[in-house]
PDB file of C-alpha atoms in Angstrom:
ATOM      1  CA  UNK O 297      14.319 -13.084  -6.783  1.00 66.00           C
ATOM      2  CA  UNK O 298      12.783  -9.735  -5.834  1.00 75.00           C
ATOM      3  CA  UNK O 299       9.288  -9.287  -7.485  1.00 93.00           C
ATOM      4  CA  UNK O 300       9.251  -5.666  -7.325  1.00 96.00           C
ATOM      5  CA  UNK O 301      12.410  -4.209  -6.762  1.00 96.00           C
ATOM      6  CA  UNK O 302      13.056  -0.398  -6.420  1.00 96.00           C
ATOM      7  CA  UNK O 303      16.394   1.260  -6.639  1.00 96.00           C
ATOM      8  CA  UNK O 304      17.899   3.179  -4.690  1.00 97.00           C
ATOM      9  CA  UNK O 305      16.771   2.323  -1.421  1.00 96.00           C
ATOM     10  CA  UNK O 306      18.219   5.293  -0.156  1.00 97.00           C
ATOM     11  CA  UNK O 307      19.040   8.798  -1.452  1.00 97.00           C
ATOM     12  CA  UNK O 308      20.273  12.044   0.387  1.00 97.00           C
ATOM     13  CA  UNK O 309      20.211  15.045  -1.992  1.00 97.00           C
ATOM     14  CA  UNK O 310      20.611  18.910  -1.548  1.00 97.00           C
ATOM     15  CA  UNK O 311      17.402  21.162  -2.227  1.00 97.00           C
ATOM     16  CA  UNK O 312      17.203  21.729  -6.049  1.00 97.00           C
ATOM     17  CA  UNK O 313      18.401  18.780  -7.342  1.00 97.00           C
ATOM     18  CA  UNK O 314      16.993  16.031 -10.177  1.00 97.00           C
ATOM     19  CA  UNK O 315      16.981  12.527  -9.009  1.00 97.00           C
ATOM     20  CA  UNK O 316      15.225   9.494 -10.499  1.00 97.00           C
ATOM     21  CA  UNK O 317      13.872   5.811  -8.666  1.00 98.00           C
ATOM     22  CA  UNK O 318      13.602   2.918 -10.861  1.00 97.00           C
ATOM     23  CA  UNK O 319      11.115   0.657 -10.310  1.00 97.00           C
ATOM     24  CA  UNK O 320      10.934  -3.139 -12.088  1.00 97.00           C
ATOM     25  CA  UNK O 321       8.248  -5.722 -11.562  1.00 97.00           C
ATOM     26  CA  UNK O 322       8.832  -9.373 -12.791  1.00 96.00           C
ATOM     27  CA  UNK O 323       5.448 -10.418 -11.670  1.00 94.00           C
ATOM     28  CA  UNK O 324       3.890 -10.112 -15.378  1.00 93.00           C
ATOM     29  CA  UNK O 325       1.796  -7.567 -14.144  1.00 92.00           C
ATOM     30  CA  UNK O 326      -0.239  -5.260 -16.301  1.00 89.00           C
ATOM     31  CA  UNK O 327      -0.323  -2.106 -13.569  1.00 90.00           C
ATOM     32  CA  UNK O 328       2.130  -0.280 -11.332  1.00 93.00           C
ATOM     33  CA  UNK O 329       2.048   2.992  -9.157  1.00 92.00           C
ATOM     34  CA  UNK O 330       4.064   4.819  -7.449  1.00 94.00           C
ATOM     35  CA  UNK O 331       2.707   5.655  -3.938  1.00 93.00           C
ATOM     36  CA  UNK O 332       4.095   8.506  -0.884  1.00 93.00           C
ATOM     37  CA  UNK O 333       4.631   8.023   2.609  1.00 92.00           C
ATOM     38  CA  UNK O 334       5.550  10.854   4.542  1.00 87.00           C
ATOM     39  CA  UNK O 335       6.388  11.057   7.931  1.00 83.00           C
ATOM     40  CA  UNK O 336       3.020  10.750   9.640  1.00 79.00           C
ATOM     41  CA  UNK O 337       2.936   6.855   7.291  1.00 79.00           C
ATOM     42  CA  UNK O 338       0.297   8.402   5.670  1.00 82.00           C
ATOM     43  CA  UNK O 339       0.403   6.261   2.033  1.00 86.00           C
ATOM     44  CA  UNK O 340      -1.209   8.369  -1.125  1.00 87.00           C
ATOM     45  CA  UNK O 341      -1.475   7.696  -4.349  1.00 88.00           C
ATOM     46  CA  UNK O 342       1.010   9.327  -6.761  1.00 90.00           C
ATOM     47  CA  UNK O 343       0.755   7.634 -10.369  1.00 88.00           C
ATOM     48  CA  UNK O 344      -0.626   4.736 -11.856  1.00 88.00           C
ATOM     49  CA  UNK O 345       0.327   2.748 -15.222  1.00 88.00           C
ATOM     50  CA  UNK O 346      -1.421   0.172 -16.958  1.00 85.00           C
ATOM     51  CA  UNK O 347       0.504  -1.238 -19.844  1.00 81.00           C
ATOM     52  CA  UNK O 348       2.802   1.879 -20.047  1.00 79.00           C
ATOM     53  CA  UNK O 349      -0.417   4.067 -20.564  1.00 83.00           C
ATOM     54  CA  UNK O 350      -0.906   6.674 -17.664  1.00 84.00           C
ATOM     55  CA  UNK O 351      -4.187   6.055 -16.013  1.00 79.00           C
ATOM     56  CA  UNK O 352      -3.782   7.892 -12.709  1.00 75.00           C
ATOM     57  CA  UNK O 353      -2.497  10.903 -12.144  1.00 76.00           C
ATOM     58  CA  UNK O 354      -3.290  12.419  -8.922  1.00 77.00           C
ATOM     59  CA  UNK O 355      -2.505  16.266  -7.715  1.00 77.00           C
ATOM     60  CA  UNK O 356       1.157  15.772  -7.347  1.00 87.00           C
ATOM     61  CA  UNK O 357       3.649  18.749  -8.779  1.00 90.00           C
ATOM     62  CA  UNK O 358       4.657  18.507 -12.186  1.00 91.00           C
ATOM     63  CA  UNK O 359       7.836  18.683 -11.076  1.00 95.00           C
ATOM     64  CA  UNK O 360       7.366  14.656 -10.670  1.00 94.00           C
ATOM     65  CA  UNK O 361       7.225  12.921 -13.327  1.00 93.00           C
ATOM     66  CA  UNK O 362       6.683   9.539 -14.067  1.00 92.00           C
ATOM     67  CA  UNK O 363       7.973   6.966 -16.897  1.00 92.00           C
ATOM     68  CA  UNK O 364       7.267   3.530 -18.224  1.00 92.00           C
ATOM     69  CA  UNK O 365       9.649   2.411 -20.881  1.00 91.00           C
ATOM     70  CA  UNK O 366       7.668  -0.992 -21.117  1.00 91.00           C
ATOM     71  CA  UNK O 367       4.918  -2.741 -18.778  1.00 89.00           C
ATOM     72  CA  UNK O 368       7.589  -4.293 -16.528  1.00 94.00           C
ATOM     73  CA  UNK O 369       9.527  -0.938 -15.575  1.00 95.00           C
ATOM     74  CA  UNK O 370       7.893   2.460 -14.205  1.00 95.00           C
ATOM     75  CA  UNK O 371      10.392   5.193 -13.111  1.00 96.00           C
ATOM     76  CA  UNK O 372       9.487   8.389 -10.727  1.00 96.00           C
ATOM     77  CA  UNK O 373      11.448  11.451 -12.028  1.00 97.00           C
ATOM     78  CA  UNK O 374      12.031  14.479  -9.363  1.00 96.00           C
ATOM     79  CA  UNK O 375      13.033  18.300 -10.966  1.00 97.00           C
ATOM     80  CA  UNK O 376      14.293  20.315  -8.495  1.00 97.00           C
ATOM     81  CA  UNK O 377      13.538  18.528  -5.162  1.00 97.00           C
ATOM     82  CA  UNK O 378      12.112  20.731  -2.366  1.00 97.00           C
ATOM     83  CA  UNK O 379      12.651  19.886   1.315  1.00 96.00           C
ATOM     84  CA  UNK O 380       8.636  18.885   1.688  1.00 94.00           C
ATOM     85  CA  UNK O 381       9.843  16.303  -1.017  1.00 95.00           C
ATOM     86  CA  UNK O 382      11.352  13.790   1.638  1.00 96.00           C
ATOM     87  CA  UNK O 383       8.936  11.346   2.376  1.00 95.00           C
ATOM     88  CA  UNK O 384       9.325   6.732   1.615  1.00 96.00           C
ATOM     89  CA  UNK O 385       8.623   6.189  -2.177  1.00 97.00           C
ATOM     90  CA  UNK O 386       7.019   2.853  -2.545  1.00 96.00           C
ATOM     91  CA  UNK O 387       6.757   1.013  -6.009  1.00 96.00           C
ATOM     92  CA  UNK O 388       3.709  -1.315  -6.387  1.00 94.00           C
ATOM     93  CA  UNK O 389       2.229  -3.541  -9.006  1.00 94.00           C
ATOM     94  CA  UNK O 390      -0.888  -5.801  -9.676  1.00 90.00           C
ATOM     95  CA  UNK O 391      -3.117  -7.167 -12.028  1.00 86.00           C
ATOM     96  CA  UNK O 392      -5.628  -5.277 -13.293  1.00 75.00           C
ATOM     97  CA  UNK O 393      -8.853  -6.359 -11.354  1.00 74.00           C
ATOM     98  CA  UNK O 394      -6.290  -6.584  -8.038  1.00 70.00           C
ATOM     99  CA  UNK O 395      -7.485 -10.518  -6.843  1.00 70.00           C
ATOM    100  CA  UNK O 396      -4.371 -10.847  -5.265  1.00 73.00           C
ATOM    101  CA  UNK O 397      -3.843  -6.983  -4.324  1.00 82.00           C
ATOM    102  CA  UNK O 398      -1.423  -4.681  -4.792  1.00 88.00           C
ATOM    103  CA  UNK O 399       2.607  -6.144  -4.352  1.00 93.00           C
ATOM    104  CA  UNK O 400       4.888  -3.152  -3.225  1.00 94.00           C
ATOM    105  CA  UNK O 401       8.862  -3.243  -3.761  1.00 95.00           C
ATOM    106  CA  UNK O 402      10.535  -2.395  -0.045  1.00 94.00           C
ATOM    107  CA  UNK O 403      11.057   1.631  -0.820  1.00 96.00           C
ATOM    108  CA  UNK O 404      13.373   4.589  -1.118  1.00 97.00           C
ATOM    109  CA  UNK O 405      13.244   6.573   1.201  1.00 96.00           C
ATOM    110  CA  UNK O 406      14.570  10.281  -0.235  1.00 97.00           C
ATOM    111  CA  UNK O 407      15.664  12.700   2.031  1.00 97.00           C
ATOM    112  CA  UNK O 408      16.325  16.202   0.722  1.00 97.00           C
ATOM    113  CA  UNK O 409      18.342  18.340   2.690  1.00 97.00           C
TER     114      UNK O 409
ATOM    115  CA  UNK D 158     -14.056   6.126  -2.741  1.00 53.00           C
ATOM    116  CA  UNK D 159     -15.269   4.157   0.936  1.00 61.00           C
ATOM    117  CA  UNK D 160     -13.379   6.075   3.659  1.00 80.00           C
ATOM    118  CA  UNK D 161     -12.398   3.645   6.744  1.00 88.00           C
ATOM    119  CA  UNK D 162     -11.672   4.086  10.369  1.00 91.00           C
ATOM    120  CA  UNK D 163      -9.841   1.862  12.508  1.00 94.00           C
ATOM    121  CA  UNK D 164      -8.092   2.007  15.968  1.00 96.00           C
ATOM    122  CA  UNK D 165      -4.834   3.796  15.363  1.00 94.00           C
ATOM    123  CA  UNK D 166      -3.541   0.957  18.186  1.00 97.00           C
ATOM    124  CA  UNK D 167      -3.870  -2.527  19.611  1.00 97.00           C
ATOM    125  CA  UNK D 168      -2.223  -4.556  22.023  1.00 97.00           C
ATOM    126  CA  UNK D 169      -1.967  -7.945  22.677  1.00 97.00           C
ATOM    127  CA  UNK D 170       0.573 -10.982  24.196  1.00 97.00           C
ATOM    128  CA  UNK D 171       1.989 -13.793  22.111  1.00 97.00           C
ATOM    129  CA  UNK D 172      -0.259 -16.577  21.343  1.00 97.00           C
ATOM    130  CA  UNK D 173      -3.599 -14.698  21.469  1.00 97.00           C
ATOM    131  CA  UNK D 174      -5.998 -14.006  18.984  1.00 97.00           C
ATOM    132  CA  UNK D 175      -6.173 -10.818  18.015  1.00 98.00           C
ATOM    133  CA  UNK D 176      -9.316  -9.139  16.086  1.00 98.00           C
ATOM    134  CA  UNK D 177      -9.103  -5.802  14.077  1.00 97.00           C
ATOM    135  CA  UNK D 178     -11.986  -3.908  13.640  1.00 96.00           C
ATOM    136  CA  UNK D 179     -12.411  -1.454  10.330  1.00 95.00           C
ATOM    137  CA  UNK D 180     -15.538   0.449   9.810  1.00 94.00           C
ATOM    138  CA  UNK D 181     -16.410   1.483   6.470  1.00 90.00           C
ATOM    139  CA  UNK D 182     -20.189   2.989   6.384  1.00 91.00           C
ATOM    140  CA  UNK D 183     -20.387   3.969   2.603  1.00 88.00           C
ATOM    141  CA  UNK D 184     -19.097   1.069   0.746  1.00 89.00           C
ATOM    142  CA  UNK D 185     -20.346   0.384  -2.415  1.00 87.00           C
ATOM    143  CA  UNK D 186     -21.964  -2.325  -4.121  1.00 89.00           C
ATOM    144  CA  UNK D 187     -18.376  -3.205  -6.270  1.00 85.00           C
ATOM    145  CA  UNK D 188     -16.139  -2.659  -3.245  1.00 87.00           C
ATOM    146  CA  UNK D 189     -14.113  -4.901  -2.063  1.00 88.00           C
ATOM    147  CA  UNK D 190     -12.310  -5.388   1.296  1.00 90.00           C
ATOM    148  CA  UNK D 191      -8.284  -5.848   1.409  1.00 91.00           C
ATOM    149  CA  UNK D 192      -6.179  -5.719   4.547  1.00 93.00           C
ATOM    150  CA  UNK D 193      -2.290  -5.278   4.224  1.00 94.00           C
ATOM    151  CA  UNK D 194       0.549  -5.465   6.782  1.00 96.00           C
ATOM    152  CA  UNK D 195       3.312  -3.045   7.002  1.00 95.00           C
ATOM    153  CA  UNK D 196       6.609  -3.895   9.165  1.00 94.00           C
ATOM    154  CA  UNK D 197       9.085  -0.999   9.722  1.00 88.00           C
ATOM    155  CA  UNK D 198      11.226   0.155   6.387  1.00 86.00           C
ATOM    156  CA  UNK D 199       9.195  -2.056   4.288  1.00 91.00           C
ATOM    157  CA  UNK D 200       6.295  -1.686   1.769  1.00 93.00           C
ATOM    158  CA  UNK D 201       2.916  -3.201   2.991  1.00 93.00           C
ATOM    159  CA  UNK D 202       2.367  -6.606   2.367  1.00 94.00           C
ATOM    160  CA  UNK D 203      -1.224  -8.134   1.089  1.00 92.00           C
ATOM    161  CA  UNK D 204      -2.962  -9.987   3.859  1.00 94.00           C
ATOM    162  CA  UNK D 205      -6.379 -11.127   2.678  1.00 94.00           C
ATOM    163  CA  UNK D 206      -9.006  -9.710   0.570  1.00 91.00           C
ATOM    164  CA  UNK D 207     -12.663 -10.140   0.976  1.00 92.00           C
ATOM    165  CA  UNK D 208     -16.301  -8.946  -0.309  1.00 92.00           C
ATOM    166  CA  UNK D 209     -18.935 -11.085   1.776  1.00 91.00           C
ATOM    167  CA  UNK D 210     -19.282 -13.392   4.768  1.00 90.00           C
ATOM    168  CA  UNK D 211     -15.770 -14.472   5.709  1.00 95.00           C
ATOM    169  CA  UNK D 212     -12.518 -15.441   4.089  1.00 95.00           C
ATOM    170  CA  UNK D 213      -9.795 -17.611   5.235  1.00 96.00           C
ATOM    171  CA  UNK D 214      -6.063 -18.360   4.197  1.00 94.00           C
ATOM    172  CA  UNK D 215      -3.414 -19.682   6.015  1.00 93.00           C
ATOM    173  CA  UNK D 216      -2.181 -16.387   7.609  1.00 92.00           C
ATOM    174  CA  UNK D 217      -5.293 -14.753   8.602  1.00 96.00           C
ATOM    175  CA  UNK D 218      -9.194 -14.976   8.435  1.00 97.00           C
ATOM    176  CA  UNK D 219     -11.690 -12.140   7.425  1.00 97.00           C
ATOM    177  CA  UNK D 220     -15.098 -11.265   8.471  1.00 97.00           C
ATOM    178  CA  UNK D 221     -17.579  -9.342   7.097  1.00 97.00           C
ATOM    179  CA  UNK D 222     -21.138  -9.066   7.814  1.00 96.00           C
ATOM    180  CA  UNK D 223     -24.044  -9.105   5.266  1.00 95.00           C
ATOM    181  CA  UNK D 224     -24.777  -5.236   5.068  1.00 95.00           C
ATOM    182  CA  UNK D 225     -20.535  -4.586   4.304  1.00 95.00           C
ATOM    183  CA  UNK D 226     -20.149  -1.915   6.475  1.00 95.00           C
ATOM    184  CA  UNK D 227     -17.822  -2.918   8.418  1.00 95.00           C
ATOM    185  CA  UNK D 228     -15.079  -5.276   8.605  1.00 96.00           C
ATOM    186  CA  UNK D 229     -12.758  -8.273  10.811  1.00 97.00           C
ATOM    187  CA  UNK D 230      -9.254  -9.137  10.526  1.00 98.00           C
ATOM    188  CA  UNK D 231      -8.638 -12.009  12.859  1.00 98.00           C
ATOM    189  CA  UNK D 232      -5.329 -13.148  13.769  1.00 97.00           C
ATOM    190  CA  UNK D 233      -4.948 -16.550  15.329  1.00 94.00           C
ATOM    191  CA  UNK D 234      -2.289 -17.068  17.537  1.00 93.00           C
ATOM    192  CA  UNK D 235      -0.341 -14.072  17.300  1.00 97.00           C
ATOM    193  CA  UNK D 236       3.566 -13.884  17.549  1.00 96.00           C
ATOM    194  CA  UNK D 237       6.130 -11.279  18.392  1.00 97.00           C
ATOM    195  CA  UNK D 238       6.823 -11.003  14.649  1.00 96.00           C
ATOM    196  CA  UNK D 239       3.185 -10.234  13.966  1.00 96.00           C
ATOM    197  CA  UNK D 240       3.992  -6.491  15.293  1.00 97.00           C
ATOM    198  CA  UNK D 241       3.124  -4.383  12.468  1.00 97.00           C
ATOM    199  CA  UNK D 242       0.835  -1.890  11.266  1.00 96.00           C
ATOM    200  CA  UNK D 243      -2.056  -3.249   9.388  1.00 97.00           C
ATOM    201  CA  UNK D 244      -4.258  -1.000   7.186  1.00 94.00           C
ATOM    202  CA  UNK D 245      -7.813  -1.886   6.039  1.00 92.00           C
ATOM    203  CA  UNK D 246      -8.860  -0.889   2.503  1.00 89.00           C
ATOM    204  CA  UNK D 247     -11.537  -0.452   0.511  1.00 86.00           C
ATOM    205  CA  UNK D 248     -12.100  -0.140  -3.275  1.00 81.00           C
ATOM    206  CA  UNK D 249     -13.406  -1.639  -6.837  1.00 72.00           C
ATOM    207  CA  UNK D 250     -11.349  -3.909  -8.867  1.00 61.00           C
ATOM    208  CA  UNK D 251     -10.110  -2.547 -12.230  1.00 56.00           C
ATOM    209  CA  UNK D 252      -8.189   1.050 -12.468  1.00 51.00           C
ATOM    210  CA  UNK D 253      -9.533   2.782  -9.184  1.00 57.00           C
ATOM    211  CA  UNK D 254      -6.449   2.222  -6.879  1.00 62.00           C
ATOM    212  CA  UNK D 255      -7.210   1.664  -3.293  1.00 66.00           C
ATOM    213  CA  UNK D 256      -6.769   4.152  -0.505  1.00 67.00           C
ATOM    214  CA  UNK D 257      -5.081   3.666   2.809  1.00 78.00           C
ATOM    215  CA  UNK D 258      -6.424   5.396   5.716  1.00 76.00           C
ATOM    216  CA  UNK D 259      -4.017   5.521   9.136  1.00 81.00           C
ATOM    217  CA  UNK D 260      -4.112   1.904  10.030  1.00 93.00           C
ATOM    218  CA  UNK D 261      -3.147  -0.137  13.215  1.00 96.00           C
ATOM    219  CA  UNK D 262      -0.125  -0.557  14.979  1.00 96.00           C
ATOM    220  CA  UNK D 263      -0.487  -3.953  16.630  1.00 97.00           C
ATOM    221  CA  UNK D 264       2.482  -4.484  19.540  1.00 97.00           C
ATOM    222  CA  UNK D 265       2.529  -8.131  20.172  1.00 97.00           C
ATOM    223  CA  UNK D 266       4.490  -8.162  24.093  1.00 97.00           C
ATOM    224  CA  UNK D 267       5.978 -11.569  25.317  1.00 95.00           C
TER     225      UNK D 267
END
């Protein structure tokens, strides 16, 4: 029973494109974020949501956008992918104050060609 | 937000214990001190979490000293399946998210 699970765990798509990741935490937890890594395993902050309210939004293109339909689910939206765009996606949740740190699902890893 | 440096690489042979040391000069006073492991194709796993003196669970123990500014993940007894890279990070609680600096790769050799 996966605590954070992302789906799909991987997608190939053609410059231009709009693809979505889901994201699902059954951990009860009130935040989740999405979070790059690109190819030098760099990890940066993309988005975070606590209780379906954005509360992070860091310079990222508005050509990604993020939703939560409820507290358990938060979704990372791409408009027309660009090649620069292909980089590990990692889901992540916690509690709010973070005692037990941040649990991340396993990844997608998005390749635009 | 406290920016860290650590070695971008250890190495070390099964059995050993193996000690990582982060710096992080300009913590503040709310910080606190989390170390993560990452394995290949997966997302980084939470290791321990700290914010004075030393911590201890059953995978790994943490040291800190009293002025913070640095930090020591100790590994007892390492395995080959403790090969990973492991990232030190430092942050507040509450809506500040945490940011991970390079990390590093530990190669655990037979």
């Amino acid at each position: 029973d996966t605590a954070v699970s992302q789906t799909p765990k991987y997608l190939v798509t053609q410059m231009g494109n709009d693809k979505s990741i889901k994201c699902e935490q059954n951990l009860g937890h009130d935040t989740m974020y999405w979070y790059k890594q690109d190819s030098k395993k760099f990890l940066k902050i993309m988005f975070s949501y606590n209780n379906k309210e954005l509360i992070i939004n860091e310079t990222v293109p508005n050509r990604f956008s993020p939703k939560s339909p409820d507290k358990a689910h938060l979704n990372l939206h791409i408009n027309s992918l660009e090649l620069g765009d292909s980089a590990v996606y990692f889901c992540a949740s916690s509690t709010r104050d973070r005692v037990y740190g941040y649990t991340f699902g396993s990844g997608t890893r998005l390749t635009v060609v | 937000l406290a920016k860290t440096t650590q070695p971008i690489s250890m190495d070390s042979y099964e059995g050993q214990e193996v000690n990582i040391t982060c710096s992080h000069n300009n913590i503040a006073t709310n910080d606190y001190i989390t170390w993560y492991q990452q394995f290949p194709s997966q997302g980084p796993r939470f290791i321990i979490q700290g914010y004075k003196t030393k911590v201890t669970n059953e995978v790994a123990s943490l040291f800190i000293p009293a002025d913070r500014k640095s930090s020591t993940l100790s590994l007892p007894r390492v395995s080959l399946s403790d090969t990973a890279v492991y990232y030190c990070l430092v942050g507040a609680s509450g809506y500040s998210t945490l940011t991970f600096g390079k990390g590093t790769m530990l190669l655990v050799s037979p």
